[in-house]
mmCIF file of C-alpha atoms and ligand atoms in Angstrom:
data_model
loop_
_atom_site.group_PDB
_atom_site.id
_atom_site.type_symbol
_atom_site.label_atom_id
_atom_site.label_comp_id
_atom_site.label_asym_id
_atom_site.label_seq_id
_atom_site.Cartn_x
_atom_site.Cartn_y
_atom_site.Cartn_z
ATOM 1 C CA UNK A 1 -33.669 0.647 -17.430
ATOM 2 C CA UNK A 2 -31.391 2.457 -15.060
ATOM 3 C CA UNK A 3 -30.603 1.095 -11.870
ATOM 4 C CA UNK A 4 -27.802 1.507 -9.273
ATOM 5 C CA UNK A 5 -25.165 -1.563 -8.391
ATOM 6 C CA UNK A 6 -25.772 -2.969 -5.107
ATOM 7 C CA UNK A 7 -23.410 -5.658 -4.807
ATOM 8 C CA UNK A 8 -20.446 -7.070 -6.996
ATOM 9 C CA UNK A 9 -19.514 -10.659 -6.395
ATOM 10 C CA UNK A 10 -17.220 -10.658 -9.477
ATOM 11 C CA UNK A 11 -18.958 -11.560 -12.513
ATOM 12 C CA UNK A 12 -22.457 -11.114 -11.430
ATOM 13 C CA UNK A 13 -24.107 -8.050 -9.708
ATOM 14 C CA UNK A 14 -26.872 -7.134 -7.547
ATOM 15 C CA UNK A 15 -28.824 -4.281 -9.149
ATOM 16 C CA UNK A 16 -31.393 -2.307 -7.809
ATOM 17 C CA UNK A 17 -33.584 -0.803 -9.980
ATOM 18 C CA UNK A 18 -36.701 1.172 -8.293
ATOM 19 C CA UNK A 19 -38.533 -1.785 -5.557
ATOM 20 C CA UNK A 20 -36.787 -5.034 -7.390
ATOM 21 C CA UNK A 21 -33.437 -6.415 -7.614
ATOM 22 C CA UNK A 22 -32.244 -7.923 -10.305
ATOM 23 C CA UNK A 23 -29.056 -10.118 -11.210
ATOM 24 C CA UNK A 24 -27.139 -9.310 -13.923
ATOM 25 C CA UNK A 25 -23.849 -9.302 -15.766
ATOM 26 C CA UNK A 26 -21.024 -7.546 -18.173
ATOM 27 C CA UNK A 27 -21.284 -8.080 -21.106
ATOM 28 C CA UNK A 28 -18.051 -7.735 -23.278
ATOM 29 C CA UNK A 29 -15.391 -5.068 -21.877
ATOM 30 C CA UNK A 30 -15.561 -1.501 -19.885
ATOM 31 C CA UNK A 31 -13.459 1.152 -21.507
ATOM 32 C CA UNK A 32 -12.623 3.187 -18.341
ATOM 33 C CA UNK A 33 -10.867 6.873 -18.069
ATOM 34 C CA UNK A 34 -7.093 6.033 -17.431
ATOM 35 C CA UNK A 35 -7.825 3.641 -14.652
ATOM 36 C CA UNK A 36 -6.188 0.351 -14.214
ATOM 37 C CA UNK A 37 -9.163 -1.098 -11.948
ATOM 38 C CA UNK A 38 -9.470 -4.915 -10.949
ATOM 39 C CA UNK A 39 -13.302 -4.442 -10.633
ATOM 40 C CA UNK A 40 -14.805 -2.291 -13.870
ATOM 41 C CA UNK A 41 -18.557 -1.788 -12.140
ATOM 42 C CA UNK A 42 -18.673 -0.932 -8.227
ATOM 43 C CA UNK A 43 -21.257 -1.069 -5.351
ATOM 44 C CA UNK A 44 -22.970 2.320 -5.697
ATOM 45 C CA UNK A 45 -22.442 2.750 -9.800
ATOM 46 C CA UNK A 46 -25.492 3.789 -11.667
ATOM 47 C CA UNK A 47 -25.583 0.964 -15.066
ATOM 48 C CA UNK A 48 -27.645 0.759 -17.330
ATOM 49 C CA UNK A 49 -29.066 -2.260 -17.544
ATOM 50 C CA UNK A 50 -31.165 -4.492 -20.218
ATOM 51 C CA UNK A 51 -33.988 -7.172 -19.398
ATOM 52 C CA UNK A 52 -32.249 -10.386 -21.161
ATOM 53 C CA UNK A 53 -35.002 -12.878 -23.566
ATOM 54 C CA UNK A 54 -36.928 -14.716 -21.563
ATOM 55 C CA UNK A 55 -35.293 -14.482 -18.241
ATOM 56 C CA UNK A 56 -35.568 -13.008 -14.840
ATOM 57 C CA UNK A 57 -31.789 -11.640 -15.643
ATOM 58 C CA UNK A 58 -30.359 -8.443 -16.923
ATOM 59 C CA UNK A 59 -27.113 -7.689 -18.341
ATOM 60 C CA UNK A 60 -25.600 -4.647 -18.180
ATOM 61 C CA UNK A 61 -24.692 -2.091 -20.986
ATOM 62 C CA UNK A 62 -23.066 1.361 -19.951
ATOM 63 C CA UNK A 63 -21.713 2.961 -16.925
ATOM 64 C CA UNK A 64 -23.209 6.383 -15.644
ATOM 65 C CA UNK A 65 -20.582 8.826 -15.266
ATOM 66 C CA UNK A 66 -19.331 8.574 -11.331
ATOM 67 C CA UNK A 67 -19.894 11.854 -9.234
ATOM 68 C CA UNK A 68 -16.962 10.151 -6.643
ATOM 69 C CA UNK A 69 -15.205 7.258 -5.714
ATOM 70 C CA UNK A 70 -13.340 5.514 -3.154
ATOM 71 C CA UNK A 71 -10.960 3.807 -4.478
ATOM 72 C CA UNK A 72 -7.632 1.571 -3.319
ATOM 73 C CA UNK A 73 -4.508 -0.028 -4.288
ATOM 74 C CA UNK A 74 -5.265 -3.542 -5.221
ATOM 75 C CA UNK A 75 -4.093 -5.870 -2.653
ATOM 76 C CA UNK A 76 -3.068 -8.515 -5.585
ATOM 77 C CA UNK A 77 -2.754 -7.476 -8.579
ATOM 78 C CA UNK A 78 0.379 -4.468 -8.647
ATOM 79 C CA UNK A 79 -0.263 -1.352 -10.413
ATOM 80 C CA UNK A 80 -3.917 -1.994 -10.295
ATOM 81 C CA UNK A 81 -6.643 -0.445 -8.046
ATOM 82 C CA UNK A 82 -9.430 -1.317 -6.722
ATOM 83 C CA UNK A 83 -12.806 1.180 -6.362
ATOM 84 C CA UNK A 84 -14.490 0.169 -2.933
ATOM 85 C CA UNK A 85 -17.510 2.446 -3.914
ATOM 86 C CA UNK A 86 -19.366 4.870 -5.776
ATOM 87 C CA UNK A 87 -22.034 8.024 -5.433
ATOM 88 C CA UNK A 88 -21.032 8.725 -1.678
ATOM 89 C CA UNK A 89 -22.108 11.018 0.185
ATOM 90 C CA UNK A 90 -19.954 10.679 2.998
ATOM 91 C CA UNK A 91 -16.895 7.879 4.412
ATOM 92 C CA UNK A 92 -17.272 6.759 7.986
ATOM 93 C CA UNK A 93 -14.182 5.307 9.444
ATOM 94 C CA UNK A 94 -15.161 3.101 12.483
ATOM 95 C CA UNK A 95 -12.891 2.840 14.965
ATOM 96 C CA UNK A 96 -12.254 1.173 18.401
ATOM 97 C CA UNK A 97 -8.916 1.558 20.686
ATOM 98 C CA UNK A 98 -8.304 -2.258 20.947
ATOM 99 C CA UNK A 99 -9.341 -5.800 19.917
ATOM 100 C CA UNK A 100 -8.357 -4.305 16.914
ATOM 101 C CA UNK A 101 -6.695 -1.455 17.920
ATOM 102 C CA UNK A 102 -6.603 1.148 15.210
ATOM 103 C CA UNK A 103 -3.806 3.820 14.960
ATOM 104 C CA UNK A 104 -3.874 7.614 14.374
ATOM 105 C CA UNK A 105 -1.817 6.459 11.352
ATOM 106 C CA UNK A 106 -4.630 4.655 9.796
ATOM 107 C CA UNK A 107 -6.985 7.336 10.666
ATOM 108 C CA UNK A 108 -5.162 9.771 8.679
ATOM 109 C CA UNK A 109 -4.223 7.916 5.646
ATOM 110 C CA UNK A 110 -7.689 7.363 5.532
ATOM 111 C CA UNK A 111 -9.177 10.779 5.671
ATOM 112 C CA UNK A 112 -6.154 11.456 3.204
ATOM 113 C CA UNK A 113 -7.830 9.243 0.507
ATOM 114 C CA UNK A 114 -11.064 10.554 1.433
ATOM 115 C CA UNK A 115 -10.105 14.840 1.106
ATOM 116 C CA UNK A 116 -8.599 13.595 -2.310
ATOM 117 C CA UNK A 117 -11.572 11.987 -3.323
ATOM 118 C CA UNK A 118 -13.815 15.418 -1.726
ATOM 119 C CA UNK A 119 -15.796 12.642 0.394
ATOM 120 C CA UNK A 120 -16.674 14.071 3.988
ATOM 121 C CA UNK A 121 -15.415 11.689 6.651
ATOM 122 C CA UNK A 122 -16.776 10.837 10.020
ATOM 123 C CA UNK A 123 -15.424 9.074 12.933
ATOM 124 C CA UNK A 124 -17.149 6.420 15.083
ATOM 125 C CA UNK A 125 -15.494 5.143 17.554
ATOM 126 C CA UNK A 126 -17.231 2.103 19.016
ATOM 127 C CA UNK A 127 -17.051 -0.419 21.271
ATOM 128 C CA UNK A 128 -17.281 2.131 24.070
ATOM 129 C CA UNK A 129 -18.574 -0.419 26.526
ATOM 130 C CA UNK A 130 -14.802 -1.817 26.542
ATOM 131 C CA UNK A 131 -13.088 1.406 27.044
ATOM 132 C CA UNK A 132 -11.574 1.177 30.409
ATOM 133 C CA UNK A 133 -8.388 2.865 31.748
ATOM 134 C CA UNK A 134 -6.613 5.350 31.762
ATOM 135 C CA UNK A 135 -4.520 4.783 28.544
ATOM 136 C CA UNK A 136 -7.994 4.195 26.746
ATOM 137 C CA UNK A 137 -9.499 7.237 27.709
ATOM 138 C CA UNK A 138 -6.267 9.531 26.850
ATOM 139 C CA UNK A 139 -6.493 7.821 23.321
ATOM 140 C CA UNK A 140 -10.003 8.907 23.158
ATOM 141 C CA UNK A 141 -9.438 11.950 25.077
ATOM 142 C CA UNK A 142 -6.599 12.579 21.374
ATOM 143 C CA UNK A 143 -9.027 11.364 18.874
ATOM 144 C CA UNK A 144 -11.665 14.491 20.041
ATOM 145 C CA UNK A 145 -8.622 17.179 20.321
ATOM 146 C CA UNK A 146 -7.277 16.092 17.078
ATOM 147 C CA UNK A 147 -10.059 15.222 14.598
ATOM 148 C CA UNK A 148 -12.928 17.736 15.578
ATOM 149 C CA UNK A 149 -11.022 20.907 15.186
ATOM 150 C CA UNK A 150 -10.318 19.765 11.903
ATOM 151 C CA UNK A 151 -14.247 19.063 10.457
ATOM 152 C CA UNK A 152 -14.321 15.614 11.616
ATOM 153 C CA UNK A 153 -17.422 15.067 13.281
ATOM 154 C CA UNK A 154 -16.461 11.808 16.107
ATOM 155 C CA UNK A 155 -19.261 10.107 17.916
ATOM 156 C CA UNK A 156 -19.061 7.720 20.671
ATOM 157 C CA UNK A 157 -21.140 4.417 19.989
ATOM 158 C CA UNK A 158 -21.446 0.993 20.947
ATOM 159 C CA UNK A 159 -22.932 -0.697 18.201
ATOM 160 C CA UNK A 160 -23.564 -4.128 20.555
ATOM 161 C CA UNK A 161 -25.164 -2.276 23.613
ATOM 162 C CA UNK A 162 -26.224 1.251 22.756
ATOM 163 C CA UNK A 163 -30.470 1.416 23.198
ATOM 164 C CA UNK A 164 -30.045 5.026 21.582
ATOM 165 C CA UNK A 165 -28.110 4.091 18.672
ATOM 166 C CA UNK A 166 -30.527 4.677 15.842
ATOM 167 C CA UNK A 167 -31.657 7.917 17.089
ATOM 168 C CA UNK A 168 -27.653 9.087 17.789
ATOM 169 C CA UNK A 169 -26.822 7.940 14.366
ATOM 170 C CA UNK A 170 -29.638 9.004 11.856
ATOM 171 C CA UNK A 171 -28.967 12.345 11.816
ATOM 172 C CA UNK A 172 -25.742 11.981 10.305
ATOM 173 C CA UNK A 173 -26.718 9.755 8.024
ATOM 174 C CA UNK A 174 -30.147 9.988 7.094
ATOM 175 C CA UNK A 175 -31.091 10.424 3.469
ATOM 176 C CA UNK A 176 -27.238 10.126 2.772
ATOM 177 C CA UNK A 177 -25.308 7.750 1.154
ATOM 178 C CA UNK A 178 -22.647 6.338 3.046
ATOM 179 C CA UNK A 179 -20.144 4.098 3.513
ATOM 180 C CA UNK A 180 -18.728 1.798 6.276
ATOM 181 C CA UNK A 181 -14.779 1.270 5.918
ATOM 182 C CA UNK A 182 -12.050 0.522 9.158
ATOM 183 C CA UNK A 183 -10.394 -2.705 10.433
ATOM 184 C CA UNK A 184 -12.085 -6.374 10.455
ATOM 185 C CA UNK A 185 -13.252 -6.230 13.762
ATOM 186 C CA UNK A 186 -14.455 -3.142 14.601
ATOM 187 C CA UNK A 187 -17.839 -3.826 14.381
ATOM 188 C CA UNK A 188 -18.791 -2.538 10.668
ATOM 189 C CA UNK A 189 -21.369 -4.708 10.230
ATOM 190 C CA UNK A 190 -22.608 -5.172 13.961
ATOM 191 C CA UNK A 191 -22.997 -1.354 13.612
ATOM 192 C CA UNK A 192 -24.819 -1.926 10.249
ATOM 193 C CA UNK A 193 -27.339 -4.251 11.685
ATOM 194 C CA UNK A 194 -28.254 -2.248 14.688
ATOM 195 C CA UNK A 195 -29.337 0.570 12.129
ATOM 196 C CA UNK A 196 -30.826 -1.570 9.699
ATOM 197 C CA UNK A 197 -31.494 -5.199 11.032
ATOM 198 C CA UNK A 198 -33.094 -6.664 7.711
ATOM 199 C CA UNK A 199 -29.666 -6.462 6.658
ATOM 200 C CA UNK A 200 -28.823 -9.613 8.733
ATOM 201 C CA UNK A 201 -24.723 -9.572 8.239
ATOM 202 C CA UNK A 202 -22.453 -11.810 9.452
ATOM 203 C CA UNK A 203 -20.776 -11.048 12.261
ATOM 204 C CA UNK A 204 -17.804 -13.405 13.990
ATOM 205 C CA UNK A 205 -15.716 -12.703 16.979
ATOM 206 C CA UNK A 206 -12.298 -11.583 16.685
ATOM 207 C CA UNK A 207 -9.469 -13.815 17.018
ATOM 208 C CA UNK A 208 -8.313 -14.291 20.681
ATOM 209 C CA UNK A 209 -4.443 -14.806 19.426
ATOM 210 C CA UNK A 210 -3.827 -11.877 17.334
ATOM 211 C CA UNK A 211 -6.870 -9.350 18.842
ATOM 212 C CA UNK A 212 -7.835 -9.202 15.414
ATOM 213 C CA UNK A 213 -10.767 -9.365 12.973
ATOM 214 C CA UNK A 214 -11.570 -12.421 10.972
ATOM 215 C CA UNK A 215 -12.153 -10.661 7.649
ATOM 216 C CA UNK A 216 -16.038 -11.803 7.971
ATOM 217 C CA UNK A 217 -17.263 -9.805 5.359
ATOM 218 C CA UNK A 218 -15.723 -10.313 2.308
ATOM 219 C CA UNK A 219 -17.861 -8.112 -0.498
ATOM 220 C CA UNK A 220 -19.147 -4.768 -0.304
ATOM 221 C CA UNK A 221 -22.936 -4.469 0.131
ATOM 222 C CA UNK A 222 -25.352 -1.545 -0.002
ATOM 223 C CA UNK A 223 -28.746 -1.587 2.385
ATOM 224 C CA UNK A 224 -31.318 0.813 2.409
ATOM 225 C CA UNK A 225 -32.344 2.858 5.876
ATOM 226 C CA UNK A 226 -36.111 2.543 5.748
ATOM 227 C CA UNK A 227 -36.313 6.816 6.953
ATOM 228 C CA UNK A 228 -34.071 7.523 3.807
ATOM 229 C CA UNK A 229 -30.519 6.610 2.394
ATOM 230 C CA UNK A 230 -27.875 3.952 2.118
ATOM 231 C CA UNK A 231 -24.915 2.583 4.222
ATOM 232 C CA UNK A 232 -22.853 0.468 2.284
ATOM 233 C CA UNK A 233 -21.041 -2.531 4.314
ATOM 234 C CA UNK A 234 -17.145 -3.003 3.274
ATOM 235 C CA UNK A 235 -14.371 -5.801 4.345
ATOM 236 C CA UNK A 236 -12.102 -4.545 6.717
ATOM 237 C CA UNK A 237 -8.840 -2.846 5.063
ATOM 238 C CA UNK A 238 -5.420 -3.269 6.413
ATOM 239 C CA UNK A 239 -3.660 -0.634 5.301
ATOM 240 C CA UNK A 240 -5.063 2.547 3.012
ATOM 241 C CA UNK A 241 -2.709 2.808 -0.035
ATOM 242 C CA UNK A 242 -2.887 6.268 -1.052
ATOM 243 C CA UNK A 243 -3.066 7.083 -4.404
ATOM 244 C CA UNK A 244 -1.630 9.376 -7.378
ATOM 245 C CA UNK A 245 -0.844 11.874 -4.683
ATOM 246 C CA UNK A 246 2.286 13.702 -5.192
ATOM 247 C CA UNK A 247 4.393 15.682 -3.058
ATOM 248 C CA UNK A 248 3.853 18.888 -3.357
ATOM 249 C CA UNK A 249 0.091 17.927 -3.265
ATOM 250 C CA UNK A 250 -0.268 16.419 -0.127
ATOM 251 C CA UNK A 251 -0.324 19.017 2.376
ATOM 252 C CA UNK A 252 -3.773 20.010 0.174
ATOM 253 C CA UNK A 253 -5.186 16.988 1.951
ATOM 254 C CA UNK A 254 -4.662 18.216 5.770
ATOM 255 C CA UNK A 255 -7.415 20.993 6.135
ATOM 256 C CA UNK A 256 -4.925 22.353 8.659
ATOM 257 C CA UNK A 257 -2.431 22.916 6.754
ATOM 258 C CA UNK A 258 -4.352 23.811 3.548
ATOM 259 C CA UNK A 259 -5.184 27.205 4.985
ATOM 260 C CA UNK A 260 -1.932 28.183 5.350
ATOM 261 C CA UNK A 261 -0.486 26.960 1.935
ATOM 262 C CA UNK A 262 0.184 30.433 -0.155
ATOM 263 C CA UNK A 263 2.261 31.311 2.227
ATOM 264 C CA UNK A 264 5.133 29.262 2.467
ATOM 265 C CA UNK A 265 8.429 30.334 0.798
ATOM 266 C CA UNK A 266 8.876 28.428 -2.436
ATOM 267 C CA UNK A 267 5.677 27.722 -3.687
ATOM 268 C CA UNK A 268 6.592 23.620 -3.977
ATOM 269 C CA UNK A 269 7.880 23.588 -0.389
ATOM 270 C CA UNK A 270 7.188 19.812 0.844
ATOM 271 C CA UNK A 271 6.722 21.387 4.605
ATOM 272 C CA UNK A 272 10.122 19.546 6.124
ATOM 273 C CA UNK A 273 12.981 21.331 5.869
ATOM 274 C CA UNK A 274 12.914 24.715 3.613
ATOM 275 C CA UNK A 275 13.683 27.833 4.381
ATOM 276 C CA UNK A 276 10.310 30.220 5.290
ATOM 277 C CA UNK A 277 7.656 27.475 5.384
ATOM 278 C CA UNK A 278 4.797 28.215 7.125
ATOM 279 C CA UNK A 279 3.460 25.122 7.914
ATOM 280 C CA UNK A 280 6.614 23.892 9.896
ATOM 281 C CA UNK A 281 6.280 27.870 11.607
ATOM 282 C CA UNK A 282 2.292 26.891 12.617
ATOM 283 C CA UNK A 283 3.337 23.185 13.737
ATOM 284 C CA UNK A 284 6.319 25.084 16.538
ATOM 285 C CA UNK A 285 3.188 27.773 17.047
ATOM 286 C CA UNK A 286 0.799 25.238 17.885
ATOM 287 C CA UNK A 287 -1.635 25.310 15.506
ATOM 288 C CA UNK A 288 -1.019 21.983 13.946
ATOM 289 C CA UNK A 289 -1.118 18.926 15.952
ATOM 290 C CA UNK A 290 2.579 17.414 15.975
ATOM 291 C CA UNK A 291 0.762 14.061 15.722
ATOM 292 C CA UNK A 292 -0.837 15.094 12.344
ATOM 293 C CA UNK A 293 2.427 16.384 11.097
ATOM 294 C CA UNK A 294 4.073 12.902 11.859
ATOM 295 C CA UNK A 295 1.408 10.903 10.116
ATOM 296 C CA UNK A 296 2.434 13.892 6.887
ATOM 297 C CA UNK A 297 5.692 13.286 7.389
ATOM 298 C CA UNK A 298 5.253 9.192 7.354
ATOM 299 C CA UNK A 299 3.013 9.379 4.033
ATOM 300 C CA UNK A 300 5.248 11.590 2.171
ATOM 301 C CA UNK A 301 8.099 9.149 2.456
ATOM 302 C CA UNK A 302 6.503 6.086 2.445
ATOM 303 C CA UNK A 303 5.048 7.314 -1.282
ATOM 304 C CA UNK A 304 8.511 8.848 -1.561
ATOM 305 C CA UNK A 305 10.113 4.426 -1.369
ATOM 306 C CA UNK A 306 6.657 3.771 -4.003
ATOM 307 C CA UNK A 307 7.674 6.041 -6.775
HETATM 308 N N1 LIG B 1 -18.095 -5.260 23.215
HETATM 309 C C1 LIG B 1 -18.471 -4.905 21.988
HETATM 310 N N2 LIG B 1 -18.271 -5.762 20.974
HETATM 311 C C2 LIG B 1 -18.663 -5.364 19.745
HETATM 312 C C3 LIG B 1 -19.275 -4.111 19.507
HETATM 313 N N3 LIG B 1 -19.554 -4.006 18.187
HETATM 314 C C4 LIG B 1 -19.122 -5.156 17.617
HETATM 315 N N4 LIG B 1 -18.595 -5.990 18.548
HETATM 316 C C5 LIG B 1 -18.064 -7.338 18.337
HETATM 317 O O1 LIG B 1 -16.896 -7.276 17.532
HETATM 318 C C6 LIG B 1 -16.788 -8.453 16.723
HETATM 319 C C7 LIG B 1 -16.551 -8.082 15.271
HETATM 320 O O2 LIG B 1 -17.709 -7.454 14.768
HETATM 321 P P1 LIG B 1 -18.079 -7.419 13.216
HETATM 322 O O3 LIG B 1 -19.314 -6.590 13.081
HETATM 323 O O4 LIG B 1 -18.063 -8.760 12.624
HETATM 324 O O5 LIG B 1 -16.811 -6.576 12.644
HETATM 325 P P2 LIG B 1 -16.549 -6.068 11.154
HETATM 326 O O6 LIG B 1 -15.946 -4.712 11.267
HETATM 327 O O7 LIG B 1 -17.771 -6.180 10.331
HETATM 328 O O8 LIG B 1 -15.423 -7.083 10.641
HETATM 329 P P3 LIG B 1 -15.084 -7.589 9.125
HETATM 330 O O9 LIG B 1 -16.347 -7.966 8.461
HETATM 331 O O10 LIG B 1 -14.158 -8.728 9.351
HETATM 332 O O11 LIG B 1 -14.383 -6.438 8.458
HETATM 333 C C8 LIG B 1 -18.079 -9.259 16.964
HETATM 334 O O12 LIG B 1 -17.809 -10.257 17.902
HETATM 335 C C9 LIG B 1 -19.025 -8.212 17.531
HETATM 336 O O13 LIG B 1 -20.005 -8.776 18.381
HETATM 337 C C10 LIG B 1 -19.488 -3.231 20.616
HETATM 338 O O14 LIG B 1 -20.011 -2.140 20.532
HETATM 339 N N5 LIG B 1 -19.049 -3.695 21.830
HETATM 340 MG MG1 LIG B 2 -18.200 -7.193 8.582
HETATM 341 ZN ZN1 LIG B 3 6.017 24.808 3.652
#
């Protein structure tokens, strides 16, 4: 039978193949293309899977090749990664300007990873119902100038109070399959619930000390929209380690500078300091937004200390 991963606890997973679910495991080792993963089979993999004697179990035999992947640095084990999920259609990064506050930083490592992977990303900022001030709105007021120009669509939600929120959201992600990623706190799986409340997550207040998330959920989970498609729920992430991106390469990942790329100078200019680059000519011009190029210039050094 064939029948795609729903959730990984470790050494058993949640498979769903047509209507039923069915538990099953690994059976002996995963031989997989140069990766050094701490998790062989992910939430959204296609296995396939065989009925075990006797029992209501399955275990699982071979790995359908993966159209994409999101994938991270793993968190403890060095040198090793660790693949969030599988088969997406599309990333959304939720977001909310405080209680946890998340930083135009984060947002563009993340849609980093997610251009390298050739995942479409969308933006949702929620919690709207707290936005207050005038700080809050100029942060908002950024997020629209910055990410929609780009491709990014960003909607406005509140995933606690919105009435609408189901009829806002679907066409973005109906029929799709998608997943959840930001902070612990932001309201990933609040957000999930309100679209799909058989889903039934846990939810917990963040922590009044740090105006942080509790790290509530702890593995990814796929549910199904009853109109069509998936939304896979995630822990919150800290930090995005970016991948196997080098140098030269990572201006490819900022679709504003990516149109401008041919024409720089050398053709391995980094964008920083040589002679006839374009990129640092469209940044002084305008066309690039000098917060974008700051988040560039961060990632390319902080790999720069990593290799
Ligand atoms: N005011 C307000 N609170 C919200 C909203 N959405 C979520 N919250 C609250 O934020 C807190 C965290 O929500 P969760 O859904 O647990 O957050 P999460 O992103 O799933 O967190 P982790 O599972 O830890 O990654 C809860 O107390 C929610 O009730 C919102 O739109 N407005
Ligand atoms: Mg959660
Ligand atoms: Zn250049």
């Amino acid at each position: 039978m064939k029948g795609r991963v729903i959730k990984s606890t470790g050494s058993w997973y949640l498979v769903k193949v047509e209507e039923l679910v069915i538990s099953a495991r690994l059976k002996g080792k995963f031989k997989q293309e140069d990766l050094k993963l701490t998790n062989p089979i992910a939430v959204g993999d296609w296995v396939e899977l065989e009925k075990e004697e006797g029992q209501e179990t399955a275990v699982i035999q071979d790995i359908l090749p993966r159209e994409n992947y999101v994938i991270r640095k793993s968190t403890r084990k060095q040198h090793f990664s660790h693949i969030i999920a599988s088969n997406l259609d599309q990333a959304i990064l939720v977001i909310t300007m405080k209680k946890p506050r998340t930083s135009l930083g984060f947002i563009d490592r993340f849609l980093v990873s997610t251009e390298s992977f050739g995942i479409p990303a969308i933006l949702v900022v929620n919690k709207m119902d707290q936005l207050e001030g005038e700080d809050e709105t100029s942060w908002l007021q950024d997020i629209h100038e910055i990410y929609e120009p780009l491709g990014y669509p960003v909607l406005e939600v509140s995933a606690l109070k919105d009435q609408d929120l189901k009829s806002k959201f679907l066409p973005y992600i109906h029929g799709k399959s998608s997943l959840i990623s930001g902070h612990s706190g932001v309201g990933k799986s609040t957000l999930l619930n309100a679209l799909i409340p058989e889903a039934k997550q846990d939810t917990k207040e963040i922590s009044g000390y740090s105006a942080k998330g509790v790290h509530t959920t702890t593995f990814a989970e796929m549910f199904f929209l009853p109109e069509g498609g998936d939304l896979i729920d995630t822990p919150g992430i800290k930090e995005f380690g970016i991948l196997d991106v080098e140098e030269f390469e990572l201006s490819h990942y900022f679709p504003e500078m990516r149109q401008f790329l041919g024409e720089c100078k050398y053709n391995n200019c980094t964008h920083v300091n040589e002679p006839g680059c374009v990129v640092v000519q469209k940044l002084e011009e305008g066309y690039i937004h000098p917060y974008r190029y700051q988040s560039y210039l961060n990632i390319l050094h902080e790999e720069d200390s990593h290799r």
